[in-house]
CSV table of C-alpha atoms in Angstrom, one decimal:
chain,number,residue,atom,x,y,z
M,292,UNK,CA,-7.9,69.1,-33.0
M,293,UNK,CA,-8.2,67.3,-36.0
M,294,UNK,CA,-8.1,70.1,-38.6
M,295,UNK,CA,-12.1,69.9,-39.4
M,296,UNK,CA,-14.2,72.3,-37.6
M,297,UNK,CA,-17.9,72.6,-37.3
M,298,UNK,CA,-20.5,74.8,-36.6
M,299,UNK,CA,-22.9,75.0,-34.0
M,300,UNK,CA,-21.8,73.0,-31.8
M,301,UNK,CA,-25.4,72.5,-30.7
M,302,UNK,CA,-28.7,73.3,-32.3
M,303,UNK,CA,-32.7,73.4,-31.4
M,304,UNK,CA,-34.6,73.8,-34.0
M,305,UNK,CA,-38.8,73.4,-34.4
M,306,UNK,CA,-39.9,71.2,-37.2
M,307,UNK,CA,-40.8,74.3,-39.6
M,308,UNK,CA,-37.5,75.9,-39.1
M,309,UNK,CA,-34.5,76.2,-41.5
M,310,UNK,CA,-31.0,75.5,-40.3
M,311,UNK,CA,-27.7,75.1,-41.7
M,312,UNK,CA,-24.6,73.5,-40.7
M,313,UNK,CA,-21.4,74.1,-41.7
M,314,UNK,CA,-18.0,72.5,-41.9
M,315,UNK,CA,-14.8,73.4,-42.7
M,316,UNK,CA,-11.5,71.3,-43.1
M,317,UNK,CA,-8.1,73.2,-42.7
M,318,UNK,CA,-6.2,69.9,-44.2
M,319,UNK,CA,-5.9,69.9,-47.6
M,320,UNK,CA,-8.7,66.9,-48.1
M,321,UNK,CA,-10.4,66.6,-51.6
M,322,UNK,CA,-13.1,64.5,-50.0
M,323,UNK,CA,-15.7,65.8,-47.3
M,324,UNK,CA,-18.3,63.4,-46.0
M,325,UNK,CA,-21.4,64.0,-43.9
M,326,UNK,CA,-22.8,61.1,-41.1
M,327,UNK,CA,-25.4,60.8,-38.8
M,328,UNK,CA,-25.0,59.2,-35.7
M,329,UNK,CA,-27.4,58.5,-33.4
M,330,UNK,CA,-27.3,56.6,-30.3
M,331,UNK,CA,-26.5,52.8,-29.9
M,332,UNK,CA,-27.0,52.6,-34.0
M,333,UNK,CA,-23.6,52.9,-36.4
M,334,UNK,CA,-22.6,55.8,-38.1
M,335,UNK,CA,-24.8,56.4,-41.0
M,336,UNK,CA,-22.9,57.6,-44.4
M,337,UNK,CA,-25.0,60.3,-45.7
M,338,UNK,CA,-23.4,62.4,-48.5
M,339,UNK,CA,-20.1,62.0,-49.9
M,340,UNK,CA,-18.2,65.0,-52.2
M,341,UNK,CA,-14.8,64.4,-53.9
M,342,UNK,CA,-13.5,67.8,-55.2
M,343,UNK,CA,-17.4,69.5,-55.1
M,344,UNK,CA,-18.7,67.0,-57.1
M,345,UNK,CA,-21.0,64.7,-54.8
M,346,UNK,CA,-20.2,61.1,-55.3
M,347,UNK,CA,-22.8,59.8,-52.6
M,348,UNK,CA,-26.7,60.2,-52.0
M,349,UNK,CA,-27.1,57.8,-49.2
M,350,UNK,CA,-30.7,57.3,-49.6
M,351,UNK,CA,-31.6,60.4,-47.6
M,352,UNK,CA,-34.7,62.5,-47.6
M,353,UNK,CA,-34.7,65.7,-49.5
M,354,UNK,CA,-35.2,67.4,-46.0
M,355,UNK,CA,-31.5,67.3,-45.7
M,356,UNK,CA,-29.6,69.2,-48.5
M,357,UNK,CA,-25.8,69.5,-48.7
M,358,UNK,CA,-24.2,71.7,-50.3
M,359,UNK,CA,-19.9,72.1,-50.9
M,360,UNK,CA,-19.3,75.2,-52.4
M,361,UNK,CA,-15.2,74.2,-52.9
M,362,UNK,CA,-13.0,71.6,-51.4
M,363,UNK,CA,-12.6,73.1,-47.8
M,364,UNK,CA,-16.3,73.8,-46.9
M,365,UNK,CA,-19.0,71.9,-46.9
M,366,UNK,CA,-22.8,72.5,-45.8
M,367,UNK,CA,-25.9,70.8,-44.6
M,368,UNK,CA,-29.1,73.1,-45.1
M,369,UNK,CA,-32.1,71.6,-43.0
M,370,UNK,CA,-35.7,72.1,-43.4
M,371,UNK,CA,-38.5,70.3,-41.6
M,372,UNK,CA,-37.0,68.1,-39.8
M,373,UNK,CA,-38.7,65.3,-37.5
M,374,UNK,CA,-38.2,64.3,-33.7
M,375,UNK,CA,-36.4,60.9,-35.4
M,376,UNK,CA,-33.8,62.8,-36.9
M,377,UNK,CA,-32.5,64.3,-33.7
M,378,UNK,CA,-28.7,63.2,-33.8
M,379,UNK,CA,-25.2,63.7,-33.9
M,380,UNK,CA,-24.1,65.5,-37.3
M,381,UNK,CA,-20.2,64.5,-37.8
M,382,UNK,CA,-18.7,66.0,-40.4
M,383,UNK,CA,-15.4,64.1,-41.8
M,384,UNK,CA,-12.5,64.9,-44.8
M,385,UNK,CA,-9.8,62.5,-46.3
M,386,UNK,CA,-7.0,63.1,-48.8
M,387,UNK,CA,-9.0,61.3,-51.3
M,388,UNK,CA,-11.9,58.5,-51.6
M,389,UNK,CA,-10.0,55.5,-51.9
M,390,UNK,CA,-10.0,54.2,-48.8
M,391,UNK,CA,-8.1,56.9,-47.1
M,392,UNK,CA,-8.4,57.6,-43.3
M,393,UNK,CA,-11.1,60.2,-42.4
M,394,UNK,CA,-10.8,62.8,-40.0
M,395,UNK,CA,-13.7,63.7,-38.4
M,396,UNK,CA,-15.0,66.9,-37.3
M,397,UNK,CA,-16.1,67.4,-33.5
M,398,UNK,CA,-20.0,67.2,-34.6
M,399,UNK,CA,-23.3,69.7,-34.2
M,400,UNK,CA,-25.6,68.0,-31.5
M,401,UNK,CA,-29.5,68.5,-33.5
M,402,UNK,CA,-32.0,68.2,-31.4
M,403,UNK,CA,-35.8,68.9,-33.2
M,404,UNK,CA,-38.5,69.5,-31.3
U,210,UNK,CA,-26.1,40.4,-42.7
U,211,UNK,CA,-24.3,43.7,-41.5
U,212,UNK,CA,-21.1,44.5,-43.1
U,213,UNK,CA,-19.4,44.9,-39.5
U,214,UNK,CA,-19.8,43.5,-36.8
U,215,UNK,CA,-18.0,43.9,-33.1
U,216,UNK,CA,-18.6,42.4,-30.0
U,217,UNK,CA,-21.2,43.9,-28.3
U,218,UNK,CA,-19.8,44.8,-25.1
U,219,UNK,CA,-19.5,46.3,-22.8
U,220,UNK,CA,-16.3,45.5,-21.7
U,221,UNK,CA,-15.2,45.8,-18.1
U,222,UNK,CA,-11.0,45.5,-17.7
U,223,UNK,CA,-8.9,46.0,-14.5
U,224,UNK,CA,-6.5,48.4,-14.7
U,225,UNK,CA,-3.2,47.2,-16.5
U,226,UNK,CA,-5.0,44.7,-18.0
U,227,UNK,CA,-5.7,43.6,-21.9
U,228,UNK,CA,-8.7,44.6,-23.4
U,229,UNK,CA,-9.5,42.9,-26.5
U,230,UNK,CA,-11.8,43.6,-29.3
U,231,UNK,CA,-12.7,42.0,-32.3
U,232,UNK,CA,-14.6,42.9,-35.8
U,233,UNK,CA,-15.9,40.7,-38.6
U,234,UNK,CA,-16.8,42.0,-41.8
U,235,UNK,CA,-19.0,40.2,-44.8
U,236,UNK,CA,-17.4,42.0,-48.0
U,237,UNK,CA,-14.2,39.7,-49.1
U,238,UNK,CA,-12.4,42.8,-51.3
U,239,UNK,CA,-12.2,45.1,-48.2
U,240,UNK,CA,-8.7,46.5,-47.9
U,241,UNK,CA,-8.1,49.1,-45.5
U,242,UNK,CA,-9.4,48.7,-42.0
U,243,UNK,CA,-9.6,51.6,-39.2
U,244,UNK,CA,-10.4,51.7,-35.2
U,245,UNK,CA,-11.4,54.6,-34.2
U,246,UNK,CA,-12.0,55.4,-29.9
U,247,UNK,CA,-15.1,57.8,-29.6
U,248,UNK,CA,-15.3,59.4,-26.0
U,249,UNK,CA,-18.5,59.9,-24.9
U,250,UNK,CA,-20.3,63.3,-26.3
U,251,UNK,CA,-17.1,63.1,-28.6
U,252,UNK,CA,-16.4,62.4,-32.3
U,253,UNK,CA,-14.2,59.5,-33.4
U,254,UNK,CA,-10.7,59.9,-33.6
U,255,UNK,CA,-8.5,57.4,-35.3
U,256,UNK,CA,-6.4,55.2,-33.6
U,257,UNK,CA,-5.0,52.6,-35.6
U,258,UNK,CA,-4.9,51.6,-39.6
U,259,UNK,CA,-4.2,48.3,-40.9
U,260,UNK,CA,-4.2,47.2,-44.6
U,261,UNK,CA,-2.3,44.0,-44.8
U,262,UNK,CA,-2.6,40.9,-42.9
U,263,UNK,CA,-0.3,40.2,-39.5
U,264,UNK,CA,0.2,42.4,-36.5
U,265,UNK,CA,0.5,46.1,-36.3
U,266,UNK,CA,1.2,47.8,-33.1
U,267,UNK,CA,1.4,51.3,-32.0
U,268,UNK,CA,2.6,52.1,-28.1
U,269,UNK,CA,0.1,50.0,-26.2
U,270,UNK,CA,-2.3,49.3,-29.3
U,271,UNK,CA,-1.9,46.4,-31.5
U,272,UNK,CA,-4.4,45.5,-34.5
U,273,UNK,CA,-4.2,42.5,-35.8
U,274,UNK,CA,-5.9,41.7,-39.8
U,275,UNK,CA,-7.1,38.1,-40.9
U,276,UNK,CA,-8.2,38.6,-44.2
U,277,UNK,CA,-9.1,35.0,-45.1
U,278,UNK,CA,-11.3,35.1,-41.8
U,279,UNK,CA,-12.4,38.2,-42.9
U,280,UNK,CA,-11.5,39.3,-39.4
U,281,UNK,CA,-9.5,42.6,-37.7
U,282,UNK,CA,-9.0,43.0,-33.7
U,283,UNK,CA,-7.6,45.4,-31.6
U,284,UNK,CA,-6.0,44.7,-28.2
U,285,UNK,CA,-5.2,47.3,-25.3
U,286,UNK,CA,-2.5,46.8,-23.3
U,287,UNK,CA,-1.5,48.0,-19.6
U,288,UNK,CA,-5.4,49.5,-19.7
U,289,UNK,CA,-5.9,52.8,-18.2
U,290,UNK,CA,-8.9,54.5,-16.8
U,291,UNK,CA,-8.4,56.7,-20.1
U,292,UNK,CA,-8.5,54.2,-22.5
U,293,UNK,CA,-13.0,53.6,-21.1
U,294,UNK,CA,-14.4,54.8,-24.5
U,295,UNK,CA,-16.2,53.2,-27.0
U,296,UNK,CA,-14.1,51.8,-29.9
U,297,UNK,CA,-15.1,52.0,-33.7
U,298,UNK,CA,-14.2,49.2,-36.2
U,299,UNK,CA,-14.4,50.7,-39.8
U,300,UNK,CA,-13.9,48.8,-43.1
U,301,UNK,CA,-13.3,50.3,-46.6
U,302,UNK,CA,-15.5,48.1,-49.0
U,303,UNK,CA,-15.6,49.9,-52.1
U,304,UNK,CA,-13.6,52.9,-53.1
U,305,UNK,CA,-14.7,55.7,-50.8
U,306,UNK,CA,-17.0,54.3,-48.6
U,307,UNK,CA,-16.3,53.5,-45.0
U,308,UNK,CA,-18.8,50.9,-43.3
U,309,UNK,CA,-18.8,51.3,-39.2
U,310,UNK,CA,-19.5,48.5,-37.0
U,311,UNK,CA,-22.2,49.4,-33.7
U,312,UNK,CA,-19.2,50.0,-31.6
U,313,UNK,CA,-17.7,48.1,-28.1
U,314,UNK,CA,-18.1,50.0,-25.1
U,315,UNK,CA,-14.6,49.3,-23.1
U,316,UNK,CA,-15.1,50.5,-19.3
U,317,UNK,CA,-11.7,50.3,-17.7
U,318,UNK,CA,-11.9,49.9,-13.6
U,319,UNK,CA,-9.2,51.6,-11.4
């Protein structure tokens, strides 16, 4: 157990439904990240928040909205999703942004059909 | 040109033998590197951290930073069955971002 939790562990969603997942960090972190991972590709950075404030916008399509509501929780509301972004969802939390160790959640597996 | 890059793997070992891994990265002002070891269906979980250049071991994990090569390995000693995994090379290139690398695949054989 790292200290970051995540919820669902899995999910199936249709392409016109609306999901959210949630994190939460028990730690003490004033950062909170969210990546995607899918298979044989690197983790992809997607949103970054330093004390609620979001630091990072990775380029990523307004289908995926994050949200961080204070320092210990942070959410990623999902709505029309495609096949292609069928992944792992890892949440992660440091101490701060500069260039501390992350800790990463145990990840939602997404699956849209 | 990535940012990371690893040795592709995968890696077969024998039992009680060294696995060794190795990372490059483009972005000269890096300063804190990570490896991570992701089981499969697992997240990553951090196994070493390494911020100046040398040798830096940890039980049966050494990491070993090259900063004027721009280069950071790992090495696994006395490899068990446990240690089959695939290993993460991170890099911190700016302030608060973390760049991965693909990830080696390291199957150890009993």
């Amino acid at each position: 157990e790292t200290g970051v939790t995540q919820t669902p562990r899995h999910l199936v969603m249709g392409m016109t439904n609306k999901k959210s997942l949630k994190c939460e960090q028990h730690l003490g972190h004033n950062a909170m990240y969210w990546y995607k991972q899918s298979a044989k590709k690197p983790l992809e950075l997607m949103f970054v928040y330093s004390l609620e404030e979001r630091v990072e916008n990775n380029s990523v399509p307004s289908r995926f909205s994050p949200e961080c509501p204070n320092s210990s929780h942070l959410f990623l509301h999902l709505h029309t999703l495609q096949p292609e972004d069928s992944a792992l969802y890892l949440c992660a939390s440091s101490p701060g942004l500069a260039g501390d160790v992350q800790y990463f959640g145990p990840g939602t597996r997404l699956t849209v059909t | 040109q990535k940012e990371v890059e690893q040795n592709s793997g995968p890696l077969s070992v024998p039992e009680g033998a060294i696995a060794s891994l190795n990372c490059t990265y483009s972005d000269r002002v890096s300063q804190s590197f990570f490896w991570y070891r992701q089981y499969s269906g697992k997240s990553p979980e951090l196994i070493m951290s390494i911020y100046s250049n040398g040798d830096k071991e940890d039980g049966r994990f050494t990491a070993q930073l090259n900063k004027a090569s721009q280069y950071v390995s790992l090495l696994i000693r006395d490899s068990q069955p446990s240690d089959s995994a695939t290993y993460l090379c991170a890099v911190n290139p700016d302030d608060y971002k973390l760049s991965f690398g693909a990830g080696t695949t390291v199957t150890v054989r009993a």
